Coordinates of C-alpha atoms in Angstrom, one line a residue:
Chain A
M1 CA 99.3 91.8 150.6
S2 CA 98.4 88.6 148.7
D3 CA 95.3 90.2 147.2
D4 CA 97.2 92.6 145.9
I5 CA 99.6 90.5 144.2
I6 CA 96.9 88.9 142.8
S7 CA 94.7 91.8 141.6
Q8 CA 97.6 93.6 140.0
G9 CA 98.5 90.3 138.3
E10 CA 95.1 90.3 137.0
A11 CA 95.3 93.4 135.5
E12 CA 98.9 92.7 134.2
L13 CA 97.6 89.5 132.5
A14 CA 94.4 91.0 131.3
Q15 CA 96.5 93.8 129.5
D16 CA 99.2 91.8 128.0
R17 CA 99.5 91.9 124.4
Q18 CA 103.1 90.6 123.9
H19 CA 102.8 87.0 125.4
G20 CA 100.9 84.1 124.5
A21 CA 98.7 81.9 126.4
S22 CA 101.5 79.5 127.7
E23 CA 104.0 82.0 129.2
L24 CA 101.1 84.1 130.6
A25 CA 100.1 80.5 132.1
R26 CA 103.4 80.1 133.7
R27 CA 103.5 83.9 135.0
A28 CA 100.0 83.1 136.7
L29 CA 101.8 80.0 138.2
E30 CA 104.5 82.1 139.4
L31 CA 101.6 84.6 141.2
L32 CA 99.9 81.7 142.7
A33 CA 103.6 80.6 144.1
Q34 CA 104.1 84.1 145.8
S35 CA 100.4 83.8 147.1
A36 CA 100.9 80.2 148.5
L37 CA 104.0 81.9 150.6
Q38 CA 102.6 85.3 151.8
A39 CA 98.8 85.2 152.0
P40 CA 97.7 85.7 155.1
A41 CA 95.8 82.7 156.8
D42 CA 94.9 81.0 160.0
D43 CA 95.6 77.5 158.5
W44 CA 96.3 75.8 155.8
P45 CA 92.3 75.0 154.8
Q46 CA 92.3 78.8 154.9
L47 CA 95.1 79.3 152.6
Q48 CA 93.7 76.5 150.2
Q49 CA 90.4 78.4 150.2
K50 CA 92.1 81.7 148.9
L51 CA 94.0 80.2 146.5
V52 CA 91.0 78.6 144.7
G53 CA 89.9 82.1 144.7
Y54 CA 92.9 83.3 143.5
A55 CA 93.4 80.8 140.5
E56 CA 90.1 81.1 139.4
A57 CA 90.4 85.2 139.3
L58 CA 93.6 84.4 137.3
S59 CA 92.0 82.3 135.0
Q60 CA 88.9 84.9 134.5
A61 CA 91.5 87.5 133.4
R62 CA 91.9 85.9 130.1
P63 CA 89.3 83.6 129.6
S64 CA 90.0 82.9 126.2
M65 CA 93.3 81.1 127.4
I66 CA 92.8 77.5 128.7
P67 CA 96.2 77.1 129.8
I68 CA 96.1 79.8 132.6
H69 CA 92.6 77.8 133.8
T70 CA 94.3 74.2 133.1
L71 CA 97.7 74.9 135.0
S72 CA 96.4 76.6 137.8
H73 CA 93.9 73.9 138.3
R74 CA 96.4 71.1 137.9
W75 CA 98.4 72.8 140.7
L76 CA 95.3 73.2 143.4
Q77 CA 94.8 69.4 142.5
Q78 CA 98.2 68.6 143.6
I79 CA 98.3 70.9 146.6
S80 CA 95.1 69.4 147.6
Q81 CA 96.9 66.5 148.7
I82 CA 99.5 67.8 150.8
N83 CA 99.5 67.1 154.4
G84 CA 102.2 69.1 156.1
S85 CA 103.0 69.0 159.6
S86 CA 103.2 73.3 159.7
L87 CA 101.8 75.9 157.7
M88 CA 105.2 77.3 156.8
R89 CA 106.1 73.8 155.4
V90 CA 102.7 73.5 153.4
R91 CA 103.1 77.0 151.9
Q92 CA 106.9 76.2 150.4
Q93 CA 105.7 72.9 149.0
A94 CA 102.9 74.6 147.5
A95 CA 105.2 77.1 145.9
M96 CA 107.8 74.6 145.0
E97 CA 104.9 72.8 143.1
A98 CA 103.8 75.7 141.0
R99 CA 107.5 76.1 140.1
Q100 CA 107.6 72.8 139.2
L101 CA 104.5 72.9 137.0
V102 CA 106.4 76.2 134.9
A103 CA 109.7 74.0 134.7
E104 CA 107.4 71.2 133.2
S105 CA 105.3 73.5 131.0
K106 CA 108.7 74.9 129.7
V107 CA 109.9 71.3 129.0
A108 CA 106.5 70.4 127.0
T109 CA 107.1 73.7 125.0
A110 CA 110.7 72.4 124.3
K111 CA 109.2 68.9 123.0
V112 CA 106.5 70.4 121.0
A113 CA 109.1 72.7 119.4
E114 CA 111.1 69.2 118.7
E115 CA 108.4 67.8 117.4
M116 CA 108.1 70.6 114.9
T117 CA 111.5 70.4 113.4
R118 CA 110.2 66.8 112.3
H119 CA 107.8 68.0 110.2
L120 CA 109.8 70.7 108.5
K121 CA 112.2 69.9 105.8
P122 CA 114.8 72.3 103.9
G123 CA 113.2 74.0 100.9
M124 CA 109.9 73.6 102.4
T125 CA 107.4 76.9 102.5
L126 CA 105.5 77.3 105.8
I127 CA 102.8 80.0 106.4
T128 CA 101.9 81.1 109.4
H129 CA 99.4 83.9 111.0
S130 CA 100.2 85.5 114.7
F131 CA 103.1 85.1 116.8
S132 CA 103.5 81.6 118.6
S133 CA 106.3 81.5 120.9
T134 CA 106.2 77.6 120.5
L135 CA 106.6 78.3 116.6
V136 CA 109.6 80.6 117.3
E137 CA 111.2 78.1 119.9
G138 CA 111.0 75.4 116.8
L139 CA 112.4 77.5 114.3
S140 CA 115.4 78.9 116.4
R141 CA 116.3 75.8 116.2
F142 CA 117.2 75.7 112.2
R143 CA 120.3 77.0 110.7
T144 CA 120.1 79.4 107.4
E145 CA 120.8 76.3 104.9
D146 CA 118.0 74.0 106.2
A147 CA 115.5 76.5 107.4
P148 CA 111.9 76.5 105.8
H149 CA 110.9 79.7 104.0
V150 CA 108.5 81.2 106.7
I151 CA 105.6 83.3 105.4
F152 CA 103.7 85.6 108.2
T153 CA 101.2 88.2 108.5
E154 CA 101.7 91.4 110.0
S155 CA 98.8 90.9 112.6
R156 CA 96.9 93.5 112.9
P157 CA 96.2 95.4 115.2
L158 CA 99.4 95.4 117.1
Y159 CA 101.5 93.9 114.7
E160 CA 102.7 90.6 116.6
G161 CA 104.5 89.9 113.2
Y162 CA 107.1 92.0 113.7
Y163 CA 108.6 90.3 116.6
L164 CA 108.9 87.1 114.4
A165 CA 110.0 89.7 111.4
D166 CA 113.0 90.3 113.9
K167 CA 113.8 87.3 115.1
L168 CA 113.9 85.6 111.4
S169 CA 116.1 88.2 110.3
R170 CA 118.2 88.0 113.1
W171 CA 118.4 84.1 112.3
E172 CA 119.0 84.6 108.8
I173 CA 116.1 82.6 108.2
P174 CA 114.2 83.5 104.6
A175 CA 111.2 85.3 105.1
T176 CA 108.4 87.3 103.6
M177 CA 105.7 89.3 105.4
I178 CA 102.3 90.1 104.3
T179 CA 99.1 91.7 105.4
E180 CA 96.1 89.6 106.5
A181 CA 94.4 90.5 103.6
Q182 CA 96.9 88.7 101.2
L183 CA 96.4 85.0 103.0
G184 CA 94.5 84.3 99.8
L185 CA 97.2 84.9 97.6
F186 CA 100.1 83.5 99.6
V187 CA 98.8 80.3 101.0
P188 CA 98.6 78.6 97.6
Q189 CA 102.8 79.2 97.8
A190 CA 103.3 77.0 100.9
D191 CA 103.8 73.5 101.8
I192 CA 102.5 73.8 105.1
A193 CA 100.5 76.2 107.3
L194 CA 101.4 76.1 111.0
V195 CA 100.1 78.1 113.8
G196 CA 100.3 78.1 117.6
A197 CA 97.3 77.5 120.2
D198 CA 96.1 79.8 122.9
S199 CA 93.6 77.2 123.5
I200 CA 91.7 73.9 122.2
D201 CA 88.4 73.8 123.3
A202 CA 86.7 71.2 124.8
D203 CA 85.2 70.4 120.9
G204 CA 88.4 70.3 119.4
A205 CA 88.5 73.3 118.4
L206 CA 91.5 75.6 118.0
I207 CA 90.9 78.9 119.7
N208 CA 93.5 81.1 118.5
K209 CA 94.4 85.0 117.1
A210 CA 91.5 86.1 114.9
G211 CA 92.3 85.5 111.7
T212 CA 93.7 81.9 112.1
L213 CA 90.3 80.7 110.6
L214 CA 90.9 82.8 107.6
L215 CA 94.1 80.8 107.2
A216 CA 92.3 77.9 108.1
L217 CA 89.4 78.3 105.3
T218 CA 91.9 78.9 103.0
A219 CA 94.4 75.9 103.5
H220 CA 91.1 73.6 103.4
H221 CA 90.9 75.3 99.8
Y222 CA 94.0 75.1 98.4
Q223 CA 94.6 71.5 100.2
V224 CA 97.8 72.8 102.2
P225 CA 97.7 70.9 105.4
L226 CA 97.1 73.0 108.6
Y227 CA 99.3 72.3 111.7
V228 CA 99.0 73.1 115.1
A229 CA 101.5 73.1 118.0
A230 CA 100.3 73.1 121.1
E231 CA 101.4 71.4 124.7
S232 CA 98.8 69.5 126.0
Y233 CA 97.8 71.3 128.6
K234 CA 96.4 74.3 126.1
E235 CA 93.4 71.4 125.6
S236 CA 90.5 71.7 127.8
T237 CA 89.1 68.9 129.2
S238 CA 86.4 70.7 130.9
V239 CA 85.2 74.2 130.4
K240 CA 84.4 75.4 127.2
V241 CA 85.5 78.7 126.2
T242 CA 82.7 80.9 125.4
D243 CA 84.3 84.1 125.7
L244 CA 86.4 85.3 122.8
E245 CA 88.0 88.1 124.4
E246 CA 87.6 91.7 123.0
M247 CA 89.8 94.6 123.4
S248 CA 90.1 98.3 123.5
P249 CA 88.9 99.5 119.9
E250 CA 91.7 102.1 120.2
E251 CA 94.4 99.8 119.5
I252 CA 93.0 99.7 115.6
R253 CA 92.1 103.6 115.7
P254 CA 92.6 106.0 118.3
S255 CA 89.1 107.6 117.6
G256 CA 86.4 106.6 115.5
W257 CA 83.5 107.9 113.4
P258 CA 80.0 108.9 115.1
G259 CA 77.5 106.2 114.6
V260 CA 80.5 103.7 113.7
T261 CA 81.3 101.0 116.3
I262 CA 85.0 99.7 115.9
R263 CA 85.2 96.2 117.3
N264 CA 88.6 94.2 118.2
V265 CA 87.9 90.7 119.0
Y266 CA 91.2 89.1 119.5
F267 CA 90.5 85.2 119.0
D268 CA 88.4 83.3 117.0
R269 CA 87.6 79.4 116.5
T270 CA 88.5 77.1 113.9
P271 CA 86.6 74.2 114.2
R272 CA 88.6 70.4 114.1
E273 CA 87.7 69.4 110.9
L274 CA 89.9 72.2 109.5
L275 CA 93.0 71.1 111.4
S276 CA 95.6 68.4 110.1
M277 CA 97.8 67.4 113.0
W278 CA 98.2 68.6 116.3
L279 CA 101.8 68.7 117.5
H280 CA 102.1 67.9 121.2
E281 CA 105.0 66.9 123.5
K282 CA 104.2 63.2 123.1
G283 CA 104.2 63.4 119.2
A284 CA 101.8 64.3 116.3
T285 CA 98.3 63.5 116.1
A286 CA 96.0 63.3 112.8
L287 CA 92.9 65.4 113.1
G288 CA 90.3 66.7 110.6
Chain B
M1 CA 102.3 117.1 73.7
S2 CA 99.7 114.3 73.8
D3 CA 102.3 112.3 74.2
D4 CA 102.6 114.3 77.9
I5 CA 99.2 114.1 78.7
I6 CA 99.3 110.4 78.1
S7 CA 102.6 109.5 80.0
Q8 CA 101.4 112.1 83.2
G9 CA 98.2 110.3 82.9
E10 CA 100.0 106.6 83.1
A11 CA 101.8 107.9 86.2
E12 CA 98.5 109.2 87.4
L13 CA 96.8 106.2 87.1
A14 CA 99.4 103.5 88.1
Q15 CA 99.9 105.5 91.6
D16 CA 96.1 106.4 92.5
R17 CA 95.1 104.5 95.5
Q18 CA 91.6 106.2 95.9
H19 CA 89.7 105.2 92.9
G20 CA 88.4 102.5 91.8
A21 CA 88.3 100.7 88.4
S22 CA 85.1 102.5 86.9
E23 CA 86.4 105.8 88.5
L24 CA 89.7 105.1 86.8
A25 CA 88.3 103.7 82.9
R26 CA 86.3 107.6 83.3
R27 CA 89.6 109.2 83.8
A28 CA 91.5 106.8 81.1
L29 CA 88.5 108.2 78.8
E30 CA 89.0 111.8 79.7
L31 CA 92.8 111.6 78.9
L32 CA 91.9 110.1 75.4
A33 CA 89.3 112.5 74.6
Q34 CA 92.0 115.2 75.3
S35 CA 94.7 113.7 73.4
A36 CA 92.1 112.9 70.5
L37 CA 91.8 116.8 69.9
Q38 CA 95.3 117.5 70.6
A39 CA 97.9 114.9 69.3
P40 CA 100.2 116.1 66.6
A41 CA 98.9 114.4 63.5
D42 CA 99.0 115.0 59.7
D43 CA 95.8 113.0 59.0
W44 CA 93.0 110.8 60.4
P45 CA 94.7 107.3 60.2
Q46 CA 98.2 108.6 61.9
L47 CA 96.1 109.9 64.7
Q48 CA 94.0 106.5 65.2
Q49 CA 97.5 104.8 65.1
K50 CA 98.7 107.1 68.0
L51 CA 95.2 106.7 70.0
V52 CA 95.7 103.1 69.7
G53 CA 99.0 103.4 71.4
Y54 CA 97.5 105.6 74.1
A55 CA 94.9 103.2 74.7
E56 CA 97.0 100.5 75.4
A57 CA 99.7 102.4 77.6
L58 CA 96.6 103.5 80.0
S59 CA 95.3 99.9 79.9
Q60 CA 98.7 98.8 81.0
A61 CA 99.1 101.7 83.8
R62 CA 96.4 99.2 85.8
P63 CA 96.7 95.7 84.3
S64 CA 94.5 94.1 86.6
M65 CA 91.7 96.9 86.0
I66 CA 89.6 95.4 82.9
P67 CA 87.5 98.5 82.5
I68 CA 90.3 101.1 81.7
H69 CA 91.0 98.0 78.8
T70 CA 87.5 97.2 77.9
L71 CA 86.0 101.3 77.8
S72 CA 89.4 102.4 76.1
H73 CA 89.0 99.6 73.3
R74 CA 85.2 100.0 72.8
W75 CA 85.9 104.0 72.0
L76 CA 88.8 102.7 69.6
Q77 CA 86.2 100.4 67.8
Q78 CA 83.4 103.3 67.9
I79 CA 86.0 105.7 66.3
S80 CA 87.4 103.4 63.9
Q81 CA 84.0 103.9 62.4
I82 CA 84.1 108.0 61.9
N83 CA 84.6 109.2 58.4
G84 CA 85.0 113.0 58.5
S85 CA 85.4 115.7 56.4
S86 CA 88.3 117.2 58.1
L87 CA 90.8 116.2 60.7
M88 CA 89.4 118.8 63.0
R89 CA 85.8 117.8 63.0
V90 CA 87.1 114.0 63.2
R91 CA 89.3 115.1 66.6
Q92 CA 85.6 116.7 68.1
Q93 CA 83.8 113.5 67.1
A94 CA 86.0 111.4 68.6
A95 CA 86.5 113.2 72.2
M96 CA 82.5 113.7 72.0
E97 CA 82.3 109.6 71.7
A98 CA 84.9 109.2 74.7
R99 CA 82.6 111.7 76.7
Q100 CA 79.6 110.1 75.8
L101 CA 81.1 106.7 76.9
V102 CA 81.7 108.3 80.4
A103 CA 78.2 109.7 80.9
E104 CA 77.1 106.0 79.8
S105 CA 79.5 104.5 82.6
K106 CA 77.8 106.7 84.9
V107 CA 74.6 105.9 83.9
A108 CA 75.7 102.0 84.3
T109 CA 76.8 102.7 87.8
A110 CA 74.0 104.5 88.9
K111 CA 71.5 101.5 87.4
V112 CA 73.8 99.2 89.2
A113 CA 73.3 100.7 92.7
E114 CA 69.4 101.0 92.0
E115 CA 69.4 97.2 91.8
M116 CA 71.4 96.6 94.7
T117 CA 68.9 98.6 96.9
R118 CA 66.5 95.8 95.7
H119 CA 68.1 93.4 97.4
L120 CA 68.8 95.3 100.6
K121 CA 65.7 95.1 103.3
P122 CA 65.8 97.1 106.3
G123 CA 67.2 95.4 109.6
M124 CA 69.5 93.7 107.2
T125 CA 72.9 93.2 108.1
L126 CA 75.5 93.5 105.0
I127 CA 79.5 92.5 105.2
T128 CA 81.6 94.3 102.9
H129 CA 85.8 94.3 102.5
S130 CA 87.7 97.6 100.8
F131 CA 85.9 100.4 98.9
S132 CA 83.6 100.1 96.2
S133 CA 82.2 103.6 94.8
T134 CA 79.4 101.4 93.5
L135 CA 78.6 100.3 96.8
V136 CA 78.9 103.9 97.9
E137 CA 76.2 104.9 95.5
G138 CA 73.9 102.2 96.6
L139 CA 74.3 103.3 100.1
S140 CA 74.0 107.1 99.6
R141 CA 70.2 106.1 98.6
F142 CA 68.8 104.8 102.1
R143 CA 67.6 106.5 104.8
T144 CA 68.4 105.9 108.2
E145 CA 65.7 104.0 109.1
D146 CA 65.6 102.1 105.8
A147 CA 69.1 101.1 105.9
P148 CA 70.7 97.9 106.4
H149 CA 73.7 97.7 109.0
V150 CA 77.0 97.5 107.4
I151 CA 80.2 95.3 108.6
F152 CA 83.1 96.8 106.8
T153 CA 87.0 96.2 106.9
E154 CA 89.5 98.8 107.7
S155 CA 91.4 97.6 104.4
R156 CA 95.1 97.4 104.9
P157 CA 97.6 98.9 104.1
L158 CA 96.1 102.0 102.9
Y159 CA 92.7 101.9 105.2
E160 CA 90.0 102.8 102.4
G161 CA 87.4 101.4 105.0
Y162 CA 88.1 104.9 106.8
Y163 CA 86.4 106.7 103.5
L164 CA 83.3 104.1 104.0
A165 CA 83.0 104.9 107.7
D166 CA 83.6 108.5 106.7
K167 CA 80.4 108.6 104.6
L168 CA 78.6 106.0 106.5
S169 CA 79.1 108.4 109.5
R170 CA 77.5 111.4 107.8
W171 CA 74.4 109.4 106.7
E172 CA 73.8 108.4 109.5
I173 CA 74.0 104.5 108.6
P174 CA 74.7 102.5 111.3
A175 CA 78.1 100.6 111.1
T176 CA 80.9 98.3 112.5
M177 CA 84.3 98.8 111.6
I178 CA 86.7 95.5 111.7
T179 CA 90.0 94.5 111.1
E180 CA 90.5 92.1 107.9
A181 CA 91.4 89.4 110.5
Q182 CA 88.2 89.3 112.4
L183 CA 86.4 88.6 108.9
G184 CA 85.6 84.9 110.3
L185 CA 84.2 85.9 113.5
F186 CA 81.7 89.0 112.0
V187 CA 80.7 87.1 108.5
P188 CA 78.0 84.7 110.2
Q189 CA 76.5 88.0 111.8
A190 CA 75.6 89.1 108.0
D191 CA 72.7 88.2 105.7
I192 CA 74.6 88.9 103.0
A193 CA 78.3 89.8 101.6
L194 CA 78.4 92.3 98.9
V195 CA 81.6 93.6 97.1
G196 CA 82.7 95.8 94.2
A197 CA 84.7 94.6 91.5
D198 CA 87.7 95.7 89.9
S199 CA 87.4 93.1 87.3
I200 CA 85.4 90.2 86.4
D201 CA 87.9 87.7 84.3
A202 CA 87.1 85.8 81.4
D203 CA 86.9 82.5 83.2
G204 CA 84.1 84.5 85.7
A205 CA 86.3 85.0 88.2
L206 CA 86.5 88.3 90.4
I207 CA 89.5 90.2 90.4
N208 CA 89.0 92.5 93.7
K209 CA 91.3 94.0 96.4
A210 CA 93.3 91.2 98.0
G211 CA 91.2 89.8 101.0
T212 CA 87.9 89.4 99.0
L213 CA 89.2 85.5 98.4
L214 CA 88.8 85.5 102.5
L215 CA 85.5 87.0 102.5
A216 CA 84.5 84.8 100.1
L217 CA 85.8 81.4 101.5
T218 CA 84.4 82.5 104.5
A219 CA 80.7 83.5 103.2
H220 CA 80.5 79.8 101.6
H221 CA 81.9 78.5 104.8
Y222 CA 78.9 79.9 106.6
Q223 CA 76.6 79.7 103.6
V224 CA 75.9 83.5 103.6
P225 CA 75.7 84.9 99.9
L226 CA 77.9 86.7 98.1
Y227 CA 76.9 89.5 95.7
V228 CA 79.0 91.2 93.1
A229 CA 78.1 94.7 92.5
A230 CA 79.4 95.6 88.8
E231 CA 78.7 97.2 85.6
S232 CA 79.1 94.8 82.6
Y233 CA 81.9 96.9 81.1
K234 CA 84.3 95.4 84.1
E235 CA 83.6 92.0 82.5
S236 CA 86.6 90.6 80.5
T237 CA 85.4 89.0 77.0
S238 CA 89.1 88.7 75.8
V239 CA 91.9 89.6 77.8
K240 CA 92.6 87.6 80.9
V241 CA 94.1 89.3 83.7
T242 CA 97.2 87.6 84.7
D243 CA 98.8 90.0 86.1
L244 CA 97.6 91.0 89.8
E245 CA 99.0 94.3 90.8
E246 CA 101.7 94.7 93.3
M247 CA 102.8 98.4 95.2
S248 CA 105.2 99.5 97.1
P249 CA 106.0 97.4 100.2
E250 CA 106.5 101.1 102.0
E251 CA 102.9 101.0 101.9
I252 CA 102.9 98.5 104.7
R253 CA 105.6 99.5 106.1
P254 CA 108.4 102.1 105.7
S255 CA 111.4 100.1 106.2
G256 CA 111.9 96.6 106.8
W257 CA 114.4 94.0 108.7
P258 CA 117.5 92.6 106.6
G259 CA 116.2 89.4 104.7
V260 CA 112.6 89.6 105.3
T261 CA 110.6 90.6 102.2
I262 CA 107.5 92.6 102.5
R263 CA 104.6 91.8 99.6
N264 CA 102.3 93.9 98.9
V265 CA 99.7 92.3 95.7
Y266 CA 96.7 94.8 96.0
F267 CA 94.2 92.3 94.0
D268 CA 93.2 88.7 94.4
R269 CA 91.2 86.2 92.5
T270 CA 88.1 85.0 93.7
P271 CA 86.5 81.8 91.6
R272 CA 83.2 82.0 90.5
E273 CA 81.8 79.2 92.3
L274 CA 82.2 81.1 95.2
L275 CA 79.9 83.9 94.1
S276 CA 76.3 83.9 94.2
M277 CA 75.1 86.7 92.5
W278 CA 76.1 89.1 89.8
L279 CA 74.2 92.8 90.4
H280 CA 74.7 94.9 86.8
E281 CA 72.8 97.7 85.0
K282 CA 70.6 95.1 83.4
G283 CA 69.5 93.1 86.6
A284 CA 70.5 90.3 88.7
T285 CA 72.6 87.1 87.0
A286 CA 72.4 84.1 89.7
L287 CA 76.6 82.3 89.5
G288 CA 78.1 79.4 91.5

């Protein structure tokens, strides 16, 4: 039964295009909590062994998203310390620890959002690419009169920019939507470029939606600082992201032309030298 | 009546999204030839004065496209030398000169295409952005077994990349289509980046479809040379392109969100330092 939870969860994570790495990491923790409660096992060592496998499977569902790996492995570490009197007790404690991590990760996101507001002044223009839930949480804290002007991309192929448009419109934050192709034209109008992160790789590179590298190179060319808003659990301390996920070409165009391959790689890698500042839950760290 | 030809022609040029600057410059010359034959006038000086106004109007229809300006002014220069015995003769000669310029510009395009083939070797990978009729003419000269592999963008908002996909598929030239956002991922796979030009500005900057600057910055980052294939009449010797044309936001999305402005600037400016080589009808000139 718990195998079902995990294999359905794997599929769900693999197909999800709406949520970022933090949100999917929380979803993975919730699936692990359910498995801890329900997976058939004779004893705690046997259950732990299963949970290690589940955590690995969920991490592999989105190999470019370090947070799923980091938070599920942090949880495995924590539960390996548990010495319970009964299997039922141990199950409950393991589930509780997973949910505790979910709560902590939400606090971390809120702190990053709070840190972001310290760097955005009224009258500023901010440029971003793709949809970052951390950025959105930060922007939600502004009133119309104090908010920065936000320039953002539509974000092909699935137009995550539309979600951002929807929120900014409701919050009455002045905003401009452009195609990715226009980044070179609009970066010079910005005081700051700011993106979220799917992962921060072991070498300090930013793994984020494809197109982020173009924003970074353009920002560097025009000397516009590029800030990354990312909870510290997005940083990889061990594994390196070698697999930049590729999705179905049908997201770009339902059918192609004979002999023409359509590619749909979702993430790109921006080297640390192109990043100016990392906003995390403990403050801001200068990079570059 | 000739005013009608020109005002319809202006509208036609302004709305045309399918043809590049060379093709539209040829169309402008054809409209001027018709006007030279038909515009009401008492004498040759009066006709010339009208034709100057028409040439200006057609140039202004696409202010980012220097070739319309260059070729129509080259024609005005040529016809100012005409000393005819009768107005009818002068009209015919002026029209003939316009059509001669059209023919010469086609020869120039063919020569640029020929020059391009000298720089593309079998097994090479070429990356391009948007749709260049000069590039297409160059690629049409390859057989499948000698052709370079072509990586090209879909080119939002109106997907000119689809025309290229269609042609490459028919010619059985191996090709890969990507979103603009993936340029950073695919430029390192290319041996050469190659684009057409709408204009080459007075300071040597390339004016081309928005997104070209992103390709240029990425090519520079990865040390992939960027070639520009452009007939010499695309170079501005006098006017500077100050107006990067903006089209309707509805091309990007039919309706927007209150408070969110959608921008649709069609061209961007790539500084000369980012260009490696200019392929023109007389050969190749190193830039940068």
